[in-house]
XYZ file of C-alpha atoms in Angstrom:
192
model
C 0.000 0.000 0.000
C 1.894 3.470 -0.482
C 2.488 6.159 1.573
C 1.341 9.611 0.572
C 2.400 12.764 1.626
C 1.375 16.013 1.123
C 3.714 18.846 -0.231
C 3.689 22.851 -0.234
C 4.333 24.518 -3.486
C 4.626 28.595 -3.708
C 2.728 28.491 -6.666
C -0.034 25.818 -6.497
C -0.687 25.570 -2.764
C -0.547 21.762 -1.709
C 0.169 18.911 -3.721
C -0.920 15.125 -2.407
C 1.663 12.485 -3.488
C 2.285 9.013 -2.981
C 5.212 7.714 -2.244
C 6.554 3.822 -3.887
C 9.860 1.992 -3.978
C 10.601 2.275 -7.306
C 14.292 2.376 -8.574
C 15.490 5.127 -11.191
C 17.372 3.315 -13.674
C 19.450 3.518 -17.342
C 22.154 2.180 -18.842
C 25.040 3.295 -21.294
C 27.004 0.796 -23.183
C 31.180 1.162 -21.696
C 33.222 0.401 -24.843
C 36.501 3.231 -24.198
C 37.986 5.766 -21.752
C 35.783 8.621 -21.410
C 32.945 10.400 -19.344
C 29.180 8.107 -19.509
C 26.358 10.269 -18.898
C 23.375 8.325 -17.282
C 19.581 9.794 -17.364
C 20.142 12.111 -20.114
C 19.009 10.745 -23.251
C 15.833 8.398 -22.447
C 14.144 9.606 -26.346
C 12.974 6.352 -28.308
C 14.665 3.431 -25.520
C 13.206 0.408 -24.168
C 11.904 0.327 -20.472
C 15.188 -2.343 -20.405
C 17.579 -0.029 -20.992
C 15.531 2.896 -18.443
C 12.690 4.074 -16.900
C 13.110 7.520 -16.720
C 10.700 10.017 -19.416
C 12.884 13.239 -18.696
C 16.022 14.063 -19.916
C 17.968 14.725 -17.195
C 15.661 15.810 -14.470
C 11.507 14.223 -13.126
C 8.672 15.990 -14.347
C 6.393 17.957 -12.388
C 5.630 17.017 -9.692
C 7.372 14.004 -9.300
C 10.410 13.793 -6.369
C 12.933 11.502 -5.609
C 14.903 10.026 -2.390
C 17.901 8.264 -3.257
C 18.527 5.957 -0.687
C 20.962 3.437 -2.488
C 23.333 3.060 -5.502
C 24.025 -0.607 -7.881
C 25.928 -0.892 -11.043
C 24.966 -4.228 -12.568
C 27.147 -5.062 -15.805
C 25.291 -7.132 -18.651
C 26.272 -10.536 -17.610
C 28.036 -11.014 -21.253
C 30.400 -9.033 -19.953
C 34.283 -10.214 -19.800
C 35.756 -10.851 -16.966
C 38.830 -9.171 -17.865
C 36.639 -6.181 -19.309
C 34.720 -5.400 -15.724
C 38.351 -5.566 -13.830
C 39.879 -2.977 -16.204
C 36.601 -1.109 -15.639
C 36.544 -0.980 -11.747
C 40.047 -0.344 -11.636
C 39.848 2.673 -13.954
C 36.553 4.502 -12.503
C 35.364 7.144 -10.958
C 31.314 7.360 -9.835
C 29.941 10.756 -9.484
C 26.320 11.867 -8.739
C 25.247 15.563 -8.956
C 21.916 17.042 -8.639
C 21.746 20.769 -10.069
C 25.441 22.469 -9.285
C 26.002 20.155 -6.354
C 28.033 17.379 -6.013
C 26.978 14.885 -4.008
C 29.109 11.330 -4.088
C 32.078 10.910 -5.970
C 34.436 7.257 -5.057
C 35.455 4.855 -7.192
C 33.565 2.805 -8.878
C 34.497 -0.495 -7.582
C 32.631 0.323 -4.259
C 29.351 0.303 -6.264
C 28.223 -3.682 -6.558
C 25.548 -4.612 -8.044
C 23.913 -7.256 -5.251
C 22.226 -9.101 -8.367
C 22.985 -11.432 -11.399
C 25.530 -13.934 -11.950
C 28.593 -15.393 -9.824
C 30.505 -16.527 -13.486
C 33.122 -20.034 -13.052
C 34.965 -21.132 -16.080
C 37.655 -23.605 -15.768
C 38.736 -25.252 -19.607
C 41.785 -26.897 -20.754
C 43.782 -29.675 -18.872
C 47.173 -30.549 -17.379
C 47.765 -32.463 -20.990
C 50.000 -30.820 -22.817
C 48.195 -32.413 -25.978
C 45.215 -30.980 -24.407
C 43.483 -27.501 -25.122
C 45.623 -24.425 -23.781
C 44.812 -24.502 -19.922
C 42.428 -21.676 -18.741
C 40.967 -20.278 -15.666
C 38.256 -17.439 -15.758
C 36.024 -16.277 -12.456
C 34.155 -13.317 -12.704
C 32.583 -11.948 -9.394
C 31.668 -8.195 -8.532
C 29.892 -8.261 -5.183
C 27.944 -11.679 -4.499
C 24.243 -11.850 -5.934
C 22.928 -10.928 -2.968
C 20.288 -7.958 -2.723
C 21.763 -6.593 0.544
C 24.613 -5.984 -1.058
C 24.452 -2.491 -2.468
C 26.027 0.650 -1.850
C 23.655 2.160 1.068
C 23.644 5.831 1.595
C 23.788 7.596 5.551
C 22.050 10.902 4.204
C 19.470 10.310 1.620
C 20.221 12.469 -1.858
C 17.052 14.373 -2.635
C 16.302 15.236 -6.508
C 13.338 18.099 -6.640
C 10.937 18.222 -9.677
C 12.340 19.853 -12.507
C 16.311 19.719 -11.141
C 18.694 18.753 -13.598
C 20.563 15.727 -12.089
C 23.078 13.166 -13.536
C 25.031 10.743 -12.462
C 28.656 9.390 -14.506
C 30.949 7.213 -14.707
C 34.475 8.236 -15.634
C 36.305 5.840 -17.608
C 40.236 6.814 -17.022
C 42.668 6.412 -19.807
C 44.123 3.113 -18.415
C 41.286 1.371 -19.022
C 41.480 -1.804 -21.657
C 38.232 -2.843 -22.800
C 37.037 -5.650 -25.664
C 35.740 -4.435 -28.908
C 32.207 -4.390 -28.075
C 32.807 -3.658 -24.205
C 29.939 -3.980 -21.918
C 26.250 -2.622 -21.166
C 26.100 -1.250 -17.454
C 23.225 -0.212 -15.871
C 22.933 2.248 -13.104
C 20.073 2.194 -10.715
C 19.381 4.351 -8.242
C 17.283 2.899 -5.172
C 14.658 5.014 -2.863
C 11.635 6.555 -2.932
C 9.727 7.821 -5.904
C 7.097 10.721 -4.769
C 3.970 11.116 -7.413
C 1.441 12.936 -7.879
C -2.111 10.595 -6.729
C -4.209 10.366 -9.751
């Protein structure tokens, strides 16, 4: 059942909302060094790669509490290609002119998908070349999510973004990855 809450406005007097758990997400495919802006562009994509209608900010009168951060890589993703990536990152969120988190990016884990195990090859020398591949960022394990103290608050029409900055010593496959970036809390709308 949700919660509502009723808000002030200068203009319009008061505003009832209801408030639901319903992540913010969108994704951006990581394929070089550079700066990945997410909730900018949602024009013409799927609800599977986001869920935000806005370019870069929540319609009127919409609000948002951002409680929690995950970065979940496409599970076709190479092992090798999500260690270069966490090792190379930097996670920002801003909402208008403030910054409000900035840490690497390897702190963000996902708490879903797949735990990956590939063992091949054999002792043999006639055999296949030996090889060893584990891929693991955070365990699948919905707890396990980057949880914030102080809640980050995103006002109806605020521009906001968050990014992910891909540093130059980053060594990615051809095709790279898909990463999507979901921001957990409390989505405030208007009851219809």
């Amino acid at each position: 059942m949700p919660v509502f809450r009723t808000v002030t406005d200068a203009q319009s007097g008061e505003i009832k909302l209801e408030a639901i758990h319903q992540p913010i997400y969108d994704s951006a495919v990581i394929n070089a060094a550079g700066v990945k802006s997410y909730f900018q562009n949602p024009a013409g994509r799927s609800q599977l790669q986001t869920n935000v209608t806005t370019a870069g900010q929540l319609s009127w009168p919409k609000r948002f509490s951002v409680k929690a951060f995950r970065c979940v890589p496409s599970f076709t993703a190479l092992a090798t290609d999500l260690l270069s990536y966490f090792d190379n990152t930097v996670f920002r969120c801003n909402v208008g002119e403030k910054q409000y988190l900035v840490l690497p990016a390897m702190l963000i884990t996902p708490g879903t998908g797949l735990e990956i195990q590939l063992l091949t090859g054999a002792a043999d020398p006639t055999a296949p070349a030996n090889g060893q591949n584990y891929a693991r960022h955070g365990r699948p394990e919905q707890r396990n999510i980057y949880a914030l103290i102080h809640s980050i608050y995103i006002p109806p029409v605020q521009n906001f973004v968050v990014s992910t900055e891909v540093g130059a010593g980053v060594t990615l496959s051809t095709n790279g990855f898909t990463l999507w970036v979901f921001m957990e809390g409390e989505l405030l709308r208007e009851i219809q």
